[in-house]
Amino acid sequence: MAEALISVLLEQLASITRQQVQQQVKLVVDVKKEVAKLTHNFQAIEAGLKDAEERQVKEASVKLWLDDLKDASNEMEDVLDDWNTEILRVQIEKQEKEAGNALDTTKKKVCLCIPTASFCSGQVSRVIFRHDIAKKIKDLNERLATIAKRRQDFNFQYTKSGTEHIERQKTISFVDQTFGRVDEKELLVGKLLSEPEGQSPIVIPIVGMGGIGKTTLSQLAYNDEKVKANFTKRIWVCVSEPFDELNIAKAIVGALGGDVNSILNNLEAFVQCVHKSMKGEKFLLVLDDVWNEDYTKWEKLKLPLQNGALGSKIIVTTRKEEVARMMGAPNNTINLKVLSDEDCWSLFARIAFANSNQDECRNLEPIGKKIVKKCKGLPLVAKTLGGLMLWKKTKKEWQDVLSSEIWELNTVEQQVFKPLLLSYYDLTPMIKRCLLYCVTFPKDLVIRKNVLIELWMSQGFLDSVGNKEKTILDIGESYFNNLVMRSFFQNFKENKFGNIKKCQIHDIVHDFLQYLTKNECLIVEFKGGEERIKLPDKLGHLTIMFSPEGPFPLSFDHCQRLRTITTFNCKITSLSRELILQLKCVRTLTLSWNDIKEVPDEVGVLVHLRCRSLEKLPEAMGKLTSLQHLHAKRTLLTLPRSIARLKSLRTLDLDVVIEDEEGLRLSDLRDMDELQGKLRIELVGELKDSAASDAEKAKLVNKKHLLHLKLRFERMPWFEWMESESEVNQSTIQEAVLNALQPNSNLESLEIRYYRGSTLCPNWTSSLINVKSLTFTECSICKYVPLSVLGYLGSLETLRFDWMEGVKKVGFEYSVDHQVILFPNLKQLEFKRMWEWEEWDHHDENDATSSSPTCFMPRLSTLSFEFCRKLKTLPDFLPRKTPLLQNLIISWCAILSQSCKDRQGPEWSKISHIPNIQIGGQTVQKDGVWIEQQD
């Protein structure tokens, strides 16, 4: 990690120097002199770092030298953060003063929350603070000079780093490819389908060393069609260490559809629930990765499982023969052997030669088969080495891997770690940091890709040199794909577009990462009755699991370098002022699923914050000038206006942005041009005449990274707005506000809800050239749906209208060019709860004056009408213009349903070509035969 950190520090030093010049501020005297010294020291050290990283495994003296370097570098990173934060503060104050736009801090004074040793304010404290930065830089320069001198004792060699950017090949789905195991699968499936002998459930242990494919074999059998048909319930539980009977029972109840939150949180209550849920069920339960040898713990779970039907089975995967014997299933044990050389080569070659031609394969195959011999028949090793060789194209590169000294290491604890080390050392420094950070997740956790990239971003791992042409998200995506191709991740779940959304880390890979970070990362599990835990002084990343209800369970008074605190399955209720003051170096704070209601004002010491489950944010949040991601629960009612200062904010995942006198206003979004992903804006109460001006100041059009936008106005029941005297005025104001909220043309989805303007589409609709999904919901006053305007949106794939009480007509409000293709890519069109809709606005194509389009919705595949009770007809374009239409749904549309039923209604000719039709409670199949169904 030192190699990557130094690359970042060199870039930060250059950046800070530029900023001091550009902002015309002199925060640290003799800055050029000090930066020159630092740069010289870091560059002198950097040249041989890759060699040092590899040699530390077998040379203790090199590891000690690297530890000293990382400690000094981490401290320097903190100092540069302080320095950069002060520059940002000066910049913000200068801009606010020039704009005459400074936030009102006279009513409630708050402390300037720069990450200093104590909270302070005023000119004198700033001078002291800057003096402290200068002194720390000078001291660190002296330390680095000593470290640089010591490097000469080791005679490090310069070696080039590996490949940084690997784009995932979407046509190749080899990452979870399975080779061999045909006989083993047949054996396991046979045992699962066998007639019961004696008492159920029968336990079938699969035993083998780590990385041999126990979980993969279980998955093959678990998803076998014959196995699926044989059991009424199938349940998969990741166990690992520790063997927690309560959590396993919870997982079983949850998998069976039970509400785990409604059950008393004790083992007996869940055991009783398991006993009741299993009654009469022929189930298949997989307990993956069991280490427990204590029969008393297993017995507590085994007894309620015996309530299942005869023929129920339990698969247990474990590395230990003792576990199989303890569970009383020696006769059913499957001892998994290593892969044959042939299968191992097939798995390796499938990955390693994925991007190679036949000549390259023939040229490299002899060396490749020698490399595969080192896999020792372990599929995880074969996949890892295949991922390593994928981007190596010369014989020399392949020979270097075969001849690597790493194969001769005796200090590596696990045989499988050696190929993982080879693949790890081949990564670039930046990607190494990203991979090592994954150890902060517990084993077996399903990891969301976008969350992982956010965490990398918060740690500063994605601000790498030489990637200025790409966004940080692009860099994170590239790093993730690189690690995927090298088989560091597995068990992928993809979205409908074929992109990876979730993944997991193999247990062996997790063990490997713990091996590499044992002095920097720690996972603390509270099992009950623990004495107070003392954390290592130089701990960098901490994960806390199963903390009991109450205040934060640990003290950080001596953990000066702590960068990450993450909690899982904890019940922490409060963060104290004293605790926050101990976390001044923390960049990532993840408090998911705790019961914390409020963060103290002292939160300003946190440089990067990612927080969930908050109900109140302090005004001091606005001082976190480096804050990039802010997540909070949906019930958050008021955001402090100080958040407007957060120009670095990329994620504002609060679901609501409130428009009121004291909280955040639309105009406060004006400088947040780095916002990305999704944003939901909710406008509360009656809007004033100035609302449109305020909305225009939000400058949504400048937020080019924002892809998904939801705009919600104040909801008002129809009987209120019908009687409201101010409704006409509100309608006009809302139209003006919506027109002022023009998003960037990069937007991909838009939802407008509770809008009460008389004109449905804003004047910027035609600019949405990339929008794929568009939804209008409860837009009550609008009487006409203008398809002409929407039809020009060339990227639009999904269009929805829901609960539009005022709409009476849908169609073309003006003539269009005869040669235009309207809705060229629309695939799904939905109309729901349009109670007053009566007719379509058609243009007669036979009319000489008509200019109807020659093509209309050519790719439409699904069309639905629900609760459109007054609609009489279907559109005339259906039989001629929608050749790909596969599905038509007409539900609770009395008049329209009657016109289409029984293949004789007046509208039947328009839909007879559609393969799948649902009308009310009836379905017409492709052959035209009606099949009766219930509504």
Short mmCIF file of C-alpha atoms in Angstrom, two decimals, residues 40-384:
data_model
loop_
_atom_site.label_atom_id
_atom_site.label_comp_id
_atom_site.label_asym_id
_atom_site.label_seq_id
_atom_site.Cartn_x
_atom_site.Cartn_y
_atom_site.Cartn_z
CA HIS A 40 12.57 14.67 -3.41
CA ASN A 41 12.29 12.30 -0.44
CA PHE A 42 9.20 10.56 -1.75
CA GLN A 43 10.59 10.17 -5.26
CA ALA A 44 13.83 8.72 -3.88
CA ILE A 45 11.83 6.15 -1.93
CA GLU A 46 9.25 5.40 -4.63
CA ALA A 47 11.58 3.83 -7.21
CA GLY A 48 12.13 0.52 -5.42
CA LEU A 49 8.85 0.14 -3.57
CA LYS A 50 7.41 -2.66 -5.70
CA ASP A 51 10.48 -4.74 -4.96
CA ALA A 52 10.16 -3.90 -1.27
CA GLU A 53 6.49 -4.92 -1.21
CA GLU A 54 7.38 -8.35 -2.62
CA ARG A 55 10.43 -8.90 -0.40
CA GLN A 56 8.64 -8.03 2.86
CA VAL A 57 7.00 -11.47 2.90
CA LYS A 58 10.32 -13.21 3.52
CA GLU A 59 12.54 -10.38 4.88
CA ALA A 60 11.49 -9.07 8.28
CA SER A 61 13.85 -6.08 8.09
CA VAL A 62 12.24 -4.92 4.84
CA LYS A 63 8.80 -5.24 6.43
CA LEU A 64 9.89 -3.07 9.38
CA TRP A 65 11.24 -0.46 6.95
CA LEU A 66 7.96 -0.49 5.02
CA ASP A 67 5.95 -0.18 8.25
CA ASP A 68 7.92 2.94 9.17
CA LEU A 69 7.39 4.36 5.70
CA LYS A 70 3.64 3.68 5.75
CA ASP A 71 3.31 5.24 9.19
CA ALA A 72 5.09 8.42 8.07
CA SER A 73 3.15 8.50 4.80
CA ASN A 74 -0.19 8.10 6.56
CA GLU A 75 0.68 10.95 8.89
CA MET A 76 1.69 13.07 5.92
CA GLU A 77 -1.64 12.30 4.23
CA ASP A 78 -3.46 13.60 7.31
CA VAL A 79 -1.38 16.77 7.35
CA LEU A 80 -2.08 17.37 3.67
CA ASP A 81 -5.78 16.85 4.32
CA ASP A 82 -5.64 19.52 7.03
CA TRP A 83 -3.77 21.81 4.68
CA ASN A 84 -6.15 21.22 1.80
CA THR A 85 -9.19 21.71 4.06
CA GLU A 86 -7.88 25.09 5.17
CA ILE A 87 -7.41 26.13 1.52
CA LEU A 88 -11.00 25.05 0.77
CA ARG A 89 -12.28 27.01 3.77
CA VAL A 90 -10.52 30.15 2.61
CA GLN A 91 -11.86 29.62 -0.91
CA ILE A 92 -15.46 29.19 0.28
CA GLU A 93 -15.35 32.25 2.53
CA LYS A 94 -13.86 34.33 -0.25
CA GLN A 95 -16.53 33.24 -2.76
CA GLU A 96 -19.36 33.84 -0.29
CA LYS A 97 -18.05 37.28 0.53
CA GLU A 98 -17.68 38.21 -3.12
CA ALA A 99 -21.15 36.96 -3.97
CA GLY A 100 -22.67 38.68 -0.95
CA ASN A 101 -24.21 35.33 -0.34
CA ALA A 102 -22.70 34.25 2.96
CA LEU A 103 -24.81 31.92 5.03
CA ASP A 104 -26.40 33.55 8.04
CA THR A 105 -24.36 32.43 11.03
CA THR A 106 -25.24 35.34 13.31
CA LYS A 107 -28.28 33.71 14.82
CA LYS A 108 -26.45 30.54 15.76
CA LYS A 109 -22.70 30.62 15.90
CA VAL A 110 -20.94 27.37 15.23
CA CYS A 111 -17.29 26.48 15.46
CA LEU A 112 -15.18 26.19 12.32
CA CYS A 113 -14.75 22.45 12.17
CA ILE A 114 -11.32 21.92 10.68
CA PRO A 115 -9.72 18.66 11.83
CA THR A 116 -7.38 20.21 14.40
CA ALA A 117 -6.53 18.93 17.85
CA SER A 118 -9.33 20.99 19.39
CA PHE A 119 -12.30 23.06 18.26
CA CYS A 120 -11.43 26.69 17.91
CA SER A 121 -12.23 29.77 15.93
CA GLY A 122 -10.86 33.21 15.16
CA GLN A 123 -7.84 34.61 13.42
CA VAL A 124 -5.36 33.71 16.17
CA SER A 125 -6.35 30.05 16.18
CA ARG A 126 -5.97 29.91 12.40
CA VAL A 127 -2.43 31.25 12.61
CA ILE A 128 -1.63 28.63 15.26
CA PHE A 129 -3.21 25.94 13.14
CA ARG A 130 -1.18 26.86 10.09
CA HIS A 131 1.98 26.99 12.19
CA ASP A 132 1.21 23.45 13.39
CA ILE A 133 0.91 22.27 9.79
CA ALA A 134 4.26 23.81 8.92
CA LYS A 135 5.94 22.22 11.95
CA LYS A 136 4.50 18.79 11.18
CA ILE A 137 5.70 19.02 7.57
CA LYS A 138 9.21 19.91 8.73
CA ASP A 139 9.29 17.03 11.23
CA LEU A 140 7.99 14.56 8.65
CA ASN A 141 10.57 15.73 6.16
CA GLU A 142 13.29 14.78 8.61
CA ARG A 143 11.73 11.36 9.21
CA LEU A 144 11.39 10.71 5.49
CA ALA A 145 14.99 11.74 4.87
CA THR A 146 16.11 9.09 7.38
CA ILE A 147 13.83 6.46 5.82
CA ALA A 148 15.11 7.33 2.34
CA LYS A 149 18.69 6.92 3.53
CA ARG A 150 17.95 3.52 5.11
CA ARG A 151 16.59 2.17 1.82
CA GLN A 152 20.13 1.96 0.50
CA ASP A 153 20.78 -0.92 2.90
CA PHE A 154 18.39 -3.14 0.94
CA ASN A 155 19.51 -2.51 -2.65
CA PHE A 156 15.95 -2.43 -3.97
CA GLN A 157 15.46 -3.08 -7.68
CA TYR A 158 13.13 -1.02 -9.84
CA THR A 159 10.27 -3.03 -11.38
CA LYS A 160 7.27 -1.83 -13.34
CA SER A 161 3.75 -2.00 -11.88
CA GLY A 162 0.99 -4.06 -13.44
CA THR A 163 -2.01 -3.23 -15.58
CA GLU A 164 -4.34 -0.56 -14.21
CA HIS A 165 -7.34 -0.45 -16.51
CA ILE A 166 -9.09 -3.61 -17.60
CA GLU A 167 -12.46 -3.25 -19.23
CA ARG A 168 -14.74 -6.18 -18.57
CA GLN A 169 -15.42 -8.29 -21.66
CA LYS A 170 -19.22 -8.46 -21.69
CA THR A 171 -19.22 -11.32 -24.18
CA ILE A 172 -17.25 -13.54 -21.81
CA SER A 173 -18.98 -14.93 -18.74
CA PHE A 174 -16.18 -17.10 -17.42
CA VAL A 175 -15.85 -15.69 -13.94
CA ASP A 176 -18.04 -18.37 -12.37
CA GLN A 177 -17.24 -21.12 -14.90
CA THR A 178 -17.15 -24.67 -13.48
CA PHE A 179 -15.03 -27.51 -14.86
CA GLY A 180 -15.02 -31.08 -13.67
CA ARG A 181 -17.12 -32.17 -10.67
CA VAL A 182 -19.51 -34.12 -12.89
CA ASP A 183 -19.14 -37.32 -10.86
CA GLU A 184 -19.24 -35.46 -7.55
CA LYS A 185 -22.40 -33.62 -8.58
CA GLU A 186 -24.11 -36.87 -9.57
CA LEU A 187 -23.12 -38.41 -6.25
CA LEU A 188 -24.44 -35.45 -4.26
CA VAL A 189 -27.68 -35.17 -6.25
CA GLY A 190 -28.18 -38.93 -5.80
CA LYS A 191 -27.90 -38.56 -2.03
CA LEU A 192 -30.36 -35.64 -2.07
CA LEU A 193 -32.93 -37.57 -4.08
CA SER A 194 -32.48 -40.87 -2.24
CA GLU A 195 -35.30 -42.40 -0.22
CA PRO A 196 -35.07 -41.57 3.50
CA GLU A 197 -33.53 -44.10 5.82
CA GLY A 198 -34.34 -43.54 9.45
CA GLN A 199 -34.99 -40.17 11.02
CA SER A 200 -34.90 -36.95 9.00
CA PRO A 201 -33.16 -34.73 8.26
CA ILE A 202 -30.14 -36.54 6.82
CA VAL A 203 -26.88 -34.57 7.01
CA ILE A 204 -24.51 -34.71 4.01
CA PRO A 205 -21.12 -33.12 4.78
CA ILE A 206 -18.81 -32.00 1.95
CA VAL A 207 -15.26 -31.90 3.29
CA GLY A 208 -12.18 -30.45 1.61
CA MET A 209 -9.45 -27.85 1.88
CA GLY A 210 -10.07 -24.18 1.23
CA GLY A 211 -10.44 -23.23 -2.43
CA ILE A 212 -11.20 -26.78 -3.58
CA GLY A 213 -14.80 -26.03 -4.63
CA LYS A 214 -17.06 -27.21 -1.79
CA THR A 215 -19.42 -24.26 -2.11
CA THR A 216 -19.44 -24.51 -5.91
CA LEU A 217 -20.43 -28.19 -5.77
CA SER A 218 -23.21 -27.37 -3.29
CA GLN A 219 -24.49 -24.63 -5.60
CA LEU A 220 -24.53 -27.01 -8.58
CA ALA A 221 -26.71 -29.46 -6.67
CA TYR A 222 -28.82 -26.80 -4.98
CA ASN A 223 -29.83 -25.36 -8.37
CA ASP A 224 -30.36 -28.71 -10.11
CA GLU A 225 -33.89 -28.91 -11.52
CA LYS A 226 -34.54 -32.38 -10.11
CA VAL A 227 -33.41 -31.23 -6.67
CA LYS A 228 -35.64 -28.15 -6.86
CA ALA A 229 -38.64 -30.33 -7.64
CA ASN A 230 -37.88 -32.73 -4.79
CA PHE A 231 -38.08 -30.20 -1.92
CA THR A 232 -40.83 -27.81 -0.90
CA LYS A 233 -38.35 -25.42 0.75
CA ARG A 234 -34.70 -24.66 -0.04
CA ILE A 235 -32.60 -22.55 2.34
CA TRP A 236 -28.98 -21.41 2.05
CA VAL A 237 -27.14 -20.07 5.11
CA CYS A 238 -23.52 -18.83 5.20
CA VAL A 239 -22.19 -19.84 8.63
CA SER A 240 -18.42 -19.22 8.94
CA GLU A 241 -16.96 -18.23 12.30
CA PRO A 242 -18.27 -17.84 14.91
CA PHE A 243 -21.01 -20.48 14.87
CA ASP A 244 -23.85 -18.25 16.10
CA GLU A 245 -26.98 -20.33 16.63
CA LEU A 246 -29.20 -17.24 16.93
CA ASN A 247 -28.07 -15.72 13.64
CA ILE A 248 -28.38 -19.07 11.85
CA ALA A 249 -31.91 -19.52 13.21
CA LYS A 250 -32.74 -15.95 12.10
CA ALA A 251 -31.45 -16.68 8.61
CA ILE A 252 -33.60 -19.82 8.37
CA VAL A 253 -36.72 -18.00 9.54
CA GLY A 254 -36.05 -15.13 7.14
CA ALA A 255 -35.53 -17.51 4.21
CA LEU A 256 -38.88 -19.13 5.00
CA GLY A 257 -40.62 -15.76 4.78
CA GLY A 258 -40.90 -15.09 8.49
CA ASP A 259 -40.73 -11.60 9.99
CA VAL A 260 -37.54 -11.74 12.09
CA ASN A 261 -38.26 -8.29 13.54
CA SER A 262 -41.48 -9.47 15.13
CA ILE A 263 -39.79 -12.24 17.15
CA LEU A 264 -38.15 -11.76 20.52
CA ASN A 265 -34.42 -11.48 19.99
CA ASN A 266 -33.38 -14.63 21.83
CA LEU A 267 -32.39 -18.10 20.67
CA GLU A 268 -35.34 -19.91 22.23
CA ALA A 269 -37.89 -17.73 20.43
CA PHE A 270 -36.24 -18.31 17.06
CA VAL A 271 -35.80 -22.04 17.70
CA GLN A 272 -39.52 -22.31 18.36
CA CYS A 273 -40.22 -20.38 15.17
CA VAL A 274 -37.94 -22.71 13.17
CA HIS A 275 -39.70 -25.72 14.70
CA LYS A 276 -43.09 -24.35 13.70
CA SER A 277 -42.00 -23.23 10.23
CA MET A 278 -40.46 -26.60 9.35
CA LYS A 279 -43.49 -28.64 10.28
CA GLY A 280 -44.53 -30.78 7.35
CA GLU A 281 -42.00 -29.20 5.00
CA LYS A 282 -39.62 -31.35 2.99
CA PHE A 283 -36.69 -29.01 3.04
CA LEU A 284 -33.13 -28.76 1.78
CA LEU A 285 -30.87 -26.70 4.04
CA VAL A 286 -27.30 -25.77 3.11
CA LEU A 287 -24.99 -24.70 5.95
CA ASP A 288 -21.98 -23.30 4.12
CA ASP A 289 -18.53 -23.09 5.72
CA VAL A 290 -19.03 -24.65 9.17
CA TRP A 291 -16.14 -24.68 11.63
CA ASN A 292 -17.92 -25.49 14.89
CA GLU A 293 -17.02 -28.80 16.56
CA ASP A 294 -19.17 -28.24 19.66
CA TYR A 295 -22.09 -30.69 19.53
CA THR A 296 -24.14 -28.74 22.09
CA LYS A 297 -24.35 -25.79 19.72
CA TRP A 298 -25.35 -27.98 16.80
CA GLU A 299 -27.93 -29.83 18.89
CA LYS A 300 -29.86 -26.62 19.60
CA LEU A 301 -30.46 -26.22 15.88
CA LYS A 302 -30.80 -29.89 15.00
CA LEU A 303 -33.81 -30.53 17.25
CA PRO A 304 -36.25 -28.05 15.61
CA LEU A 305 -35.10 -29.15 12.16
CA GLN A 306 -36.32 -32.67 12.93
CA ASN A 307 -39.86 -31.35 12.64
CA GLY A 308 -39.51 -31.33 8.86
CA ALA A 309 -41.07 -33.92 6.59
CA LEU A 310 -39.44 -37.28 5.89
CA GLY A 311 -36.77 -36.95 3.22
CA SER A 312 -35.45 -33.55 4.31
CA LYS A 313 -31.69 -33.10 3.83
CA ILE A 314 -28.93 -30.84 5.15
CA ILE A 315 -25.73 -30.14 3.19
CA VAL A 316 -22.80 -28.99 5.30
CA THR A 317 -19.57 -27.67 3.75
CA THR A 318 -16.51 -27.67 5.97
CA ARG A 319 -12.73 -27.84 5.89
CA LYS A 320 -12.66 -30.11 8.96
CA GLU A 321 -13.33 -33.85 9.18
CA GLU A 322 -14.12 -33.33 12.88
CA VAL A 323 -17.19 -31.29 11.96
CA ALA A 324 -18.57 -34.12 9.79
CA ARG A 325 -18.07 -36.62 12.62
CA MET A 326 -19.63 -34.26 15.18
CA MET A 327 -22.77 -33.91 13.04
CA GLY A 328 -23.12 -37.68 12.98
CA ALA A 329 -22.92 -38.30 9.26
CA PRO A 330 -19.75 -40.31 8.50
CA ASN A 331 -21.50 -42.55 5.99
CA ASN A 332 -22.83 -39.65 3.93
CA THR A 333 -19.63 -37.59 3.86
CA ILE A 334 -18.28 -36.55 0.46
CA ASN A 335 -14.53 -35.94 0.63
CA LEU A 336 -13.85 -33.55 -2.20
CA LYS A 337 -10.61 -34.21 -4.05
CA VAL A 338 -8.54 -31.83 -6.16
CA LEU A 339 -9.33 -31.34 -9.84
CA SER A 340 -7.59 -33.47 -12.43
CA ASP A 341 -4.79 -31.83 -14.39
CA GLU A 342 -7.05 -31.83 -17.45
CA ASP A 343 -9.93 -30.03 -15.69
CA CYS A 344 -7.54 -27.64 -14.00
CA TRP A 345 -5.99 -26.76 -17.37
CA SER A 346 -9.44 -26.26 -18.94
CA LEU A 347 -10.44 -23.82 -16.20
CA PHE A 348 -7.13 -21.95 -16.38
CA ALA A 349 -7.08 -21.78 -20.19
CA ARG A 350 -10.69 -20.62 -20.43
CA ILE A 351 -9.69 -17.49 -18.50
CA ALA A 352 -6.06 -16.97 -19.49
CA PHE A 353 -6.72 -17.24 -23.25
CA ALA A 354 -10.06 -15.39 -23.29
CA ASN A 355 -8.61 -12.53 -25.34
CA SER A 356 -6.00 -14.50 -27.30
CA ASN A 357 -5.92 -15.87 -30.83
CA GLN A 358 -5.04 -19.47 -31.71
CA ASP A 359 -1.39 -18.72 -32.48
CA GLU A 360 -0.90 -17.08 -29.06
CA CYS A 361 -2.55 -20.05 -27.36
CA ARG A 362 -0.30 -22.58 -29.11
CA ASN A 363 2.78 -20.48 -28.36
CA LEU A 364 2.07 -20.14 -24.62
CA GLU A 365 0.42 -23.49 -23.90
CA PRO A 366 3.60 -25.42 -22.91
CA ILE A 367 4.51 -22.84 -20.25
CA GLY A 368 0.87 -22.58 -19.20
CA LYS A 369 0.64 -26.28 -18.46
CA LYS A 370 3.71 -26.03 -16.23
CA ILE A 371 2.07 -23.12 -14.38
CA VAL A 372 -1.11 -25.15 -13.94
CA LYS A 373 0.92 -27.91 -12.24
CA LYS A 374 1.46 -25.38 -9.45
CA CYS A 375 -2.31 -25.09 -8.95
CA LYS A 376 -2.21 -28.45 -7.13
CA GLY A 377 -5.70 -29.16 -8.49
CA LEU A 378 -7.35 -26.24 -6.66
CA PRO A 379 -9.95 -24.48 -8.84
CA LEU A 380 -9.63 -21.16 -6.97
CA VAL A 381 -5.90 -21.15 -7.69
CA ALA A 382 -6.50 -22.01 -11.36
CA LYS A 383 -8.97 -19.12 -11.70
CA THR A 384 -6.61 -16.72 -9.92
#
